[in-house]
């Protein structure tokens, strides 16, 4: 049975739900804490984690009377304990403590630790059969088959917290899996949707960070500008919903009102609409199988006036094509795609490469991986982390020649 509850297997909602937030001080964590703050009678906080922001973590721990907190930076344990002196909150630090937070007995876990560091804590929650709201891309992009198989075996319930996947999750409830023809993931097109490829090549960091619709962190905003984020979402959707590459389409929708659609065999197409606000999919996950009151603006279609669509341009956005290529190749290629992109984006932010070189570095790293023949199935978190590490090193090694070609 799928770990994503598509239809007719909704459990009864608990009266008071215990909650853990892995990555409580990041952007997804902030939105999650806002929702918990709005319904204190429904939720009790079991555990919270942060990477290095002791002050923010301690403040949240006090506000929500968290039972356990973990800071990933092990050197900050004493500072965290000092900040929480006089409270009953247990403190931990380092990777093992963050994993412990995921393993603690909470009904619902938000997995929002970014990067490969989020994989093991999410698996700890999965292994005890929790409801896991998944906002960490690496769990699927780097270890999708392994992660979903482990979730199904443990009886965990995976709830997609990303807006597009949450839209598909809701739309898929309208039919059975064997009735599905395709899913359609929408994309705003980002700030460079109408730019010429030659102009995109020279785009500045400031220009890449001007997303037309969404307010997001720096990395994901740049990924949106390159449409690498949509490539990652294609890969995630494949693993989440057991889809083949040819069952996934991407459609550019500049207004970002329709977040995802599903076409069924009778040619009905079910769509999920809403204002572009990450709190909406998080609220859906947090309340599931019920619906809770969300803080996003109500949708006013008359005011919006029209919704438009266009096919994605693979010449403008080669990163999207590379995502489909890596998914078809399999055997670790999606892990390589993600790792190389992270190295490329960091290099772009640091001014080491042009914007257009991001996709070229990803492509070069993928080609090297495939040529090397060092591919095999992912059977553990350590396998995925190892491929991620090797790929980052290879991308870093290829960086100078990619930068030189672009100069």
C-alpha positions as a printed NumPy array, in Angstrom:
array([[  0.   ,   0.   ,   0.   ],
       [  1.208,   3.528,  -0.765],
       [  2.565,   5.587,   2.124],
       [  0.679,   8.55 ,   0.631],
       [ -3.001,   8.098,   1.611],
       [ -4.714,   8.656,  -1.735],
       [ -8.257,   7.531,  -0.964],
       [-10.57 ,   5.822,   1.516],
       [ -7.98 ,   5.184,   4.208],
       [ -8.203,   8.293,   6.36 ],
       [ -7.706,   7.68 ,  10.076],
       [ -9.774,   9.47 ,  12.682],
       [ -8.257,  12.748,  13.813],
       [ -6.947,  12.91 ,  17.38 ],
       [ -8.596,  15.354,  19.797],
       [ -5.244,  16.922,  20.709],
       [ -2.396,  16.241,  18.321],
       [  1.221,  16.151,  19.49 ],
       [  3.538,  17.826,  17.005],
       [  7.264,  17.879,  16.226],
       [  8.741,  20.478,  13.888],
       [ 12.105,  19.56 ,  12.38 ],
       [ 13.508,  22.862,  11.148],
       [ 11.325,  25.122,  13.29 ],
       [ 13.215,  28.358,  12.617],
       [ 13.291,  28.189,   8.801],
       [ 10.654,  29.614,   6.456],
       [  8.507,  26.439,   6.453],
       [  8.991,  26.14 ,  10.193],
       [  7.87 ,  29.742,  10.704],
       [  4.671,  29.09 ,   8.758],
       [  4.043,  25.9  ,  10.723],
       [  4.536,  27.641,  14.059],
       [  2.105,  30.385,  12.958],
       [ -0.557,  27.739,  12.386],
       [  0.141,  26.048,  15.726],
       [ -0.03 ,  29.443,  17.41 ],
       [ -3.494,  30.017,  15.945],
       [ -4.93 ,  26.765,  17.372],
       [ -3.361,  26.114,  20.795],
       [ -6.351,  24.001,  21.836],
       [ -5.669,  21.47 ,  19.044],
       [ -1.906,  20.944,  19.279],
       [  0.816,  20.178,  21.805],
       [  4.477,  20.584,  20.843],
       [  6.652,  17.542,  21.498],
       [  9.956,  18.592,  19.908],
       [ 11.547,  21.408,  17.922],
       [ 14.868,  21.589,  16.087],
       [ 16.995,  24.288,  14.484],
       [ 20.323,  24.398,  12.709],
       [ 22.157,  27.104,  14.664],
       [ 19.705,  29.814,  15.779],
       [ 19.679,  29.273,  19.536],
       [ 17.763,  32.445,  20.385],
       [ 14.878,  31.689,  18.024],
       [ 14.714,  28.034,  19.075],
       [ 14.705,  28.876,  22.787],
       [ 11.996,  31.493,  22.264],
       [  9.766,  28.965,  20.498],
       [ 10.466,  26.309,  23.13 ],
       [  9.288,  28.661,  25.869],
       [  6.246,  29.873,  23.935],
       [  5.032,  26.361,  23.12 ],
       [  6.37 ,  24.54 ,  26.214],
       [  8.241,  22.089,  23.994],
       [  9.307,  18.905,  25.745],
       [ 12.535,  18.523,  23.763],
       [ 14.657,  20.795,  21.572],
       [ 17.733,  20.019,  19.489],
       [ 20.264,  22.325,  17.87 ],
       [ 22.213,  20.799,  14.982],
       [ 25.345,  22.807,  15.79 ],
       [ 26.837,  20.722,  18.599],
       [ 29.012,  23.614,  19.791],
       [ 25.906,  25.523,  20.902],
       [ 24.549,  23.049,  23.442],
       [ 25.724,  25.035,  26.468],
       [ 24.204,  28.22 ,  25.039],
       [ 20.9  ,  26.43 ,  24.437],
       [ 20.824,  24.975,  27.951],
       [ 21.532,  28.409,  29.403],
       [ 18.735,  29.989,  27.36 ],
       [ 16.281,  27.375,  28.649],
       [ 17.481,  27.26 ,  32.252],
       [ 14.558,  27.054,  34.649],
       [ 12.269,  25.336,  32.132],
       [ 11.358,  21.655,  31.905],
       [ 12.489,  21.421,  28.264],
       [ 15.151,  18.792,  27.543],
       [ 18.016,  19.939,  25.317],
       [ 20.196,  18.112,  22.819],
       [ 22.745,  19.019,  20.167],
       [ 24.328,  17.539,  17.078],
       [ 23.022,  15.177,  14.415],
       [ 22.03 ,  12.459,  16.892],
       [ 19.859,  14.895,  18.847],
       [ 18.029,  16.063,  15.716],
       [ 17.41 ,  12.406,  14.81 ],
       [ 16.157,  11.824,  18.364],
       [ 13.676,  14.67 ,  17.871],
       [ 12.281,  12.88 ,  14.826],
       [ 12.014,   9.637,  16.78 ],
       [ 10.109,  11.084,  19.732],
       [  6.438,  10.116,  20.162],
       [  4.595,  12.813,  18.214],
       [  1.448,  12.177,  16.172],
       [  2.517,  14.587,  13.441],
       [  5.981,  15.646,  12.262],
       [  6.896,  18.512,   9.961],
       [ 10.077,  17.451,   8.133],
       [ 11.491,  20.818,   7.106],
       [ 15.219,  20.454,   7.803],
       [ 16.843,  21.532,   4.554],
       [ 19.401,  19.53 ,   2.611],
       [ 20.676,  15.996,   3.063],
       [ 20.808,  16.634,   6.823],
       [ 17.024,  16.302,   6.87 ],
       [ 16.948,  12.698,   5.635],
       [ 17.813,  10.766,   8.805],
       [ 15.523,  12.779,  11.139],
       [ 12.63 ,  12.293,   8.698],
       [ 13.371,   8.562,   8.528],
       [ 13.321,   8.415,  12.326],
       [  9.762,   9.765,  12.252],
       [  8.799,   7.439,   9.4  ],
       [ 10.138,   4.368,  11.193],
       [  7.717,   4.796,  14.078],
       [  4.734,   5.207,  11.741],
       [  4.073,   8.908,  12.252],
       [  2.136,  11.299,  10.053],
       [  5.017,  13.096,   8.303],
       [  4.392,  16.379,   6.496],
       [  7.231,  16.313,   4.003],
       [  8.879,  19.594,   3.026],
       [ 12.428,  18.257,   2.635],
       [ 13.197,  17.612,  -1.039],
       [ 16.205,  15.387,  -0.405],
       [ 14.09 ,  12.65 ,   1.189],
       [ 12.58 ,  12.02 ,  -2.235],
       [ 15.079,  13.399,  -4.744],
       [ 18.026,  11.623,  -3.117],
       [ 16.353,   8.528,  -1.668],
       [ 12.847,   8.368,  -3.109],
       [ 12.351,   4.623,  -3.647],
       [ 14.037,   3.696,  -0.39 ],
       [ 12.229,   6.412,   1.61 ],
       [  8.742,   5.57 ,   0.342],
       [  9.259,   1.808,   0.724],
       [ 10.383,   2.304,   4.301],
       [  7.392,   4.551,   5.018],
       [  4.956,   1.982,   3.625],
       [  6.587,  -0.82 ,   5.634],
       [  6.338,   1.176,   8.874],
       [  2.752,   2.26 ,   8.23 ],
       [  3.757,   5.923,   8.162],
       [  1.509,   8.459,   6.467],
       [  3.382,  10.823,   4.122],
       [  1.596,  14.148,   3.614],
       [  3.097,  16.398,   0.904],
       [  3.654,  19.901,   2.316],
       [  4.951,  21.486,  -0.885],
       [  2.19 ,  23.486,  -2.61 ],
       [  2.284,  21.601,  -5.925],
       [  2.448,  18.127,  -4.424],
       [ -0.197,  18.983,  -1.874],
       [ -2.416,  20.112,  -4.757],
       [ -1.882,  16.771,  -6.51 ],
       [ -2.548,  14.948,  -3.233],
       [ -5.916,  16.695,  -2.916],
       [ -6.846,  16.231,  -6.586],
       [ -5.882,  12.549,  -6.605],
       [ -8.522,  11.89 ,  -3.947],
       [-11.117,  12.344,  -6.711],
       [-10.297,   9.006,  -8.327],
       [ -8.435,   5.724,  -8.083],
       [ -4.803,   5.198,  -9.068],
       [ -5.705,   2.965, -12.009],
       [ -7.933,   5.754, -13.389],
       [ -5.1  ,   8.287, -13.521],
       [ -3.772,   9.413, -16.909],
       [ -1.337,  12.139, -15.873],
       [ -0.607,  14.796, -13.294],
       [  0.102,  18.399, -14.235],
       [  2.461,  20.453, -12.093],
       [  2.135,  24.183, -12.615],
       [  4.991,  26.681, -12.649],
       [  4.915,  30.462, -12.526],
       [  7.784,  30.655, -15.003],
       [  9.688,  32.855, -12.558],
       [ 11.151,  36.275, -13.338],
       [ 12.739,  35.143, -16.634],
       [  9.673,  33.569, -18.239],
       [  9.703,  35.985, -21.198],
       [ 13.444,  36.678, -21.348],
       [ 15.614,  35.615, -24.262],
       [ 18.061,  32.786, -23.433],
       [ 21.032,  35.102, -24.056],
       [ 19.681,  37.565, -21.493],
       [ 18.972,  34.809, -18.959],
       [ 22.628,  33.767, -19.283],
       [ 23.699,  37.173, -17.924],
       [ 21.005,  37.585, -15.241],
       [ 22.173,  39.053, -11.939],
       [ 21.51 ,  37.739,  -8.44 ],
       [ 19.197,  40.675,  -7.756],
       [ 17.159,  39.877, -10.872],
       [ 16.965,  36.169, -10.029],
       [ 15.601,  36.96 ,  -6.569],
       [ 12.607,  38.937,  -7.876],
       [  9.956,  36.218,  -7.937],
       [  6.65 ,  37.528,  -9.308],
       [  4.327,  35.651,  -6.922],
       [  5.942,  33.738,  -4.056],
       [  7.875,  34.931,  -1.021],
       [ 10.54 ,  32.271,  -0.389],
       [ 14.108,  31.783,   0.769],
       [ 17.083,  32.734,  -1.412],
       [ 17.976,  29.245,  -2.669],
       [ 14.466,  28.217,  -3.715],
       [ 13.845,  31.617,  -5.336],
       [ 16.909,  31.132,  -7.533],
       [ 15.752,  27.582,  -8.283],
       [ 12.424,  29.032,  -9.364],
       [ 14.18 ,  31.479, -11.688],
       [ 16.075,  28.598, -13.346],
       [ 13.049,  26.249, -13.097],
       [ 15.335,  23.757, -11.354],
       [ 12.767,  23.798,  -8.555],
       [ 10.163,  22.518, -10.992],
       [ 12.568,  19.795, -12.048],
       [ 12.97 ,  18.772,  -8.421],
       [  9.186,  18.772,  -8.032],
       [  8.83 ,  16.466, -11.05 ],
       [ 11.243,  14.026,  -9.398],
       [  9.454,  14.28 ,  -6.049],
       [  6.055,  13.688,  -7.644],
       [  7.359,  10.566,  -9.352],
       [  8.406,   9.022,  -6.044],
       [  5.502,  10.321,  -3.937],
       [  2.782,   9.037,  -6.217],
       [  4.623,   6.199,  -8.027],
       [  4.449,   7.971, -11.392],
       [  6.402,   7.306, -14.575],
       [  8.083,  10.323, -16.226],
       [  5.538,  10.285, -19.064],
       [  2.712,  10.547, -16.515],
       [  3.993,  13.963, -15.393],
       [  3.552,  17.222, -17.297],
       [  4.661,  20.741, -16.418],
       [  2.513,  23.72 , -17.389],
       [  3.555,  27.356, -17.016],
       [  0.807,  29.303, -15.246],
       [  2.031,  32.843, -14.46 ],
       [ -0.694,  33.688, -11.926],
       [  0.213,  30.786,  -9.559],
       [ -3.446,  30.203,  -8.661],
       [ -3.803,  26.612,  -9.89 ],
       [ -1.115,  24.622,  -8.078],
       [ -1.66 ,  21.202,  -9.594],
       [ -4.084,  19.162, -11.715],
       [ -4.862,  15.506, -12.281],
       [ -6.36 ,  14.063, -15.464],
       [ -8.38 ,  10.859, -15.158],
       [ -9.376,   8.273, -17.741],
       [-12.819,   9.822, -18.308],
       [-10.954,  13.029, -19.313],
       [-12.053,  14.874, -16.2  ],
       [ -9.319,  17.154, -14.891],
       [ -9.37 ,  17.98 , -11.189],
       [ -7.476,  21.083, -10.07 ],
       [ -6.599,  22.621,  -6.715],
       [ -6.684,  26.429,  -6.574],
       [ -5.643,  28.904,  -3.908],
       [ -3.755,  32.101,  -3.193],
       [  0.027,  31.61 ,  -3.392],
       [  0.69 ,  31.159,   0.333],
       [  2.687,  28.245,   1.775],
       [  0.531,  28.246,   4.889],
       [ -2.337,  26.729,   2.888],
       [ -0.685,  23.371,   2.054],
       [  0.878,  23.258,   5.517],
       [ -2.55 ,  23.824,   7.087],
       [ -3.965,  21.017,   4.943],
       [ -1.258,  18.653,   6.206],
       [ -1.58 ,  19.826,   9.796],
       [ -5.334,  19.306,   9.906],
       [ -5.573,  16.178,   7.737],
       [ -7.861,  14.245,   7.567],
       [ -9.899,  17.255,   8.664],
       [ -9.509,  20.831,   7.456],
       [ -8.531,  23.649,   9.785],
       [ -8.964,  27.381,   9.345],
       [ -6.118,  28.822,   7.279],
       [ -4.748,  32.379,   7.416],
       [ -4.165,  32.85 ,   3.666],
       [ -6.127,  35.454,   1.719],
       [ -9.392,  34.186,   0.257],
       [ -9.296,  33.567,  -3.472],
       [-11.104,  36.215,  -5.551],
       [-11.196,  34.946,  -9.132],
       [-13.257,  37.905, -10.354],
       [-10.522,  40.245,  -9.167],
       [ -7.82 ,  38.114, -10.788],
       [ -9.8  ,  38.213, -14.021],
       [ -8.048,  35.541, -16.055],
       [ -5.814,  32.521, -15.751],
       [ -3.298,  31.848, -18.52 ],
       [ -1.144,  28.872, -19.459],
       [  1.765,  28.053, -21.744],
       [  4.119,  25.169, -22.401],
       [  7.536,  25.317, -20.691],
       [ 10.455,  26.387, -22.889],
       [ 13.294,  23.881, -22.49 ],
       [ 15.71 ,  26.167, -24.331],
       [ 15.17 ,  28.915, -21.778],
       [ 15.156,  26.46 , -18.9  ],
       [ 17.386,  23.43 , -19.651],
       [ 17.362,  22.471, -15.979],
       [ 13.807,  21.211, -16.347],
       [ 14.811,  18.908, -19.208],
       [ 17.707,  17.587, -17.124],
       [ 15.297,  16.62 , -14.344],
       [ 13.311,  14.386, -16.688],
       [ 16.583,  12.958, -18.04 ],
       [ 17.843,  12.099, -14.551],
       [ 14.504,  10.556, -13.593],
       [ 14.514,   8.33 , -16.678],
       [ 18.101,   7.271, -16.013],
       [ 17.529,   6.52 , -12.319],
       [ 20.275,   4.787, -10.301],
       [ 21.28 ,   7.822,  -8.265],
       [ 21.042,  10.356, -11.1  ],
       [ 18.354,  12.392,  -9.339],
       [ 20.646,  12.656,  -6.302],
       [ 23.414,  13.928,  -8.578],
       [ 21.02 ,  16.443, -10.158],
       [ 20.109,  17.898,  -6.779],
       [ 23.645,  17.978,  -5.381],
       [ 25.145,  19.599,  -8.484],
       [ 22.402,  22.208,  -8.509],
       [ 23.102,  23.136,  -4.893],
       [ 26.799,  23.593,  -5.674],
       [ 25.938,  25.639,  -8.766],
       [ 23.499,  27.923,  -6.947],
       [ 26.013,  28.547,  -4.162],
       [ 28.617,  29.435,  -6.794],
       [ 26.187,  31.817,  -8.5  ],
       [ 25.361,  33.535,  -5.198],
       [ 29.098,  33.882,  -4.529],
       [ 29.623,  35.449,  -7.96 ],
       [ 31.764,  32.58 ,  -9.264],
       [ 29.549,  31.677, -12.241],
       [ 26.896,  33.302, -14.388],
       [ 23.258,  32.373, -13.971],
       [ 23.259,  30.443, -17.244],
       [ 26.099,  28.245, -16.018],
       [ 23.928,  26.68 , -13.302],
       [ 22.306,  24.223, -15.711],
       [ 25.604,  23.576, -17.513],
       [ 27.292,  22.528, -14.278],
       [ 24.396,  20.212, -13.439],
       [ 24.529,  18.667, -16.917],
       [ 28.31 ,  18.175, -16.779],
       [ 28.079,  16.518, -13.353],
       [ 25.289,  14.216, -14.523],
       [ 27.235,  13.23 , -17.643],
       [ 30.303,  12.426, -15.538],
       [ 28.21 ,  10.28 , -13.185],
       [ 26.622,   8.315, -16.012],
       [ 29.951,   7.819, -17.819],
       [ 31.567,   6.576, -14.629],
       [ 29.159,   3.68 , -14.317],
       [ 29.279,   3.98 , -10.507],
       [ 25.526,   3.633, -10.167],
       [ 23.508,   1.341,  -7.98 ],
       [ 20.296,   1.129,  -5.964],
       [ 19.81 ,   3.244,  -2.846],
       [ 19.204,   0.902,   0.062],
       [ 19.995,   3.176,   3.016],
       [ 20.253,   6.792,   4.077],
       [ 24.032,   6.42 ,   4.092],
       [ 23.958,   5.348,   0.414],
       [ 22.044,   8.492,  -0.511],
       [ 24.292,  10.726,   1.578],
       [ 27.393,   9.131,   0.031],
       [ 26.192,   9.786,  -3.531],
       [ 25.248,  13.319,  -2.522],
       [ 28.743,  13.887,  -1.107],
       [ 30.532,  12.431,  -4.149],
       [ 28.368,  14.499,  -6.497],
       [ 29.039,  17.737,  -4.633],
       [ 32.774,  17.1  ,  -4.825],
       [ 32.561,  16.35 ,  -8.55 ],
       [ 30.486,  19.472,  -9.212],
       [ 32.996,  21.554,  -7.261],
       [ 35.838,  20.034,  -9.304],
       [ 34.048,  20.83 , -12.573],
       [ 33.18 ,  24.358, -11.488],
       [ 36.353,  26.135, -12.719],
       [ 36.055,  24.856, -16.285],
       [ 32.32 ,  25.664, -16.41 ],
       [ 33.057,  29.177, -15.147],
       [ 35.859,  29.543, -17.714],
       [ 33.566,  28.544, -20.595],
       [ 31.051,  31.168, -19.508],
       [ 33.601,  33.983, -19.29 ]])
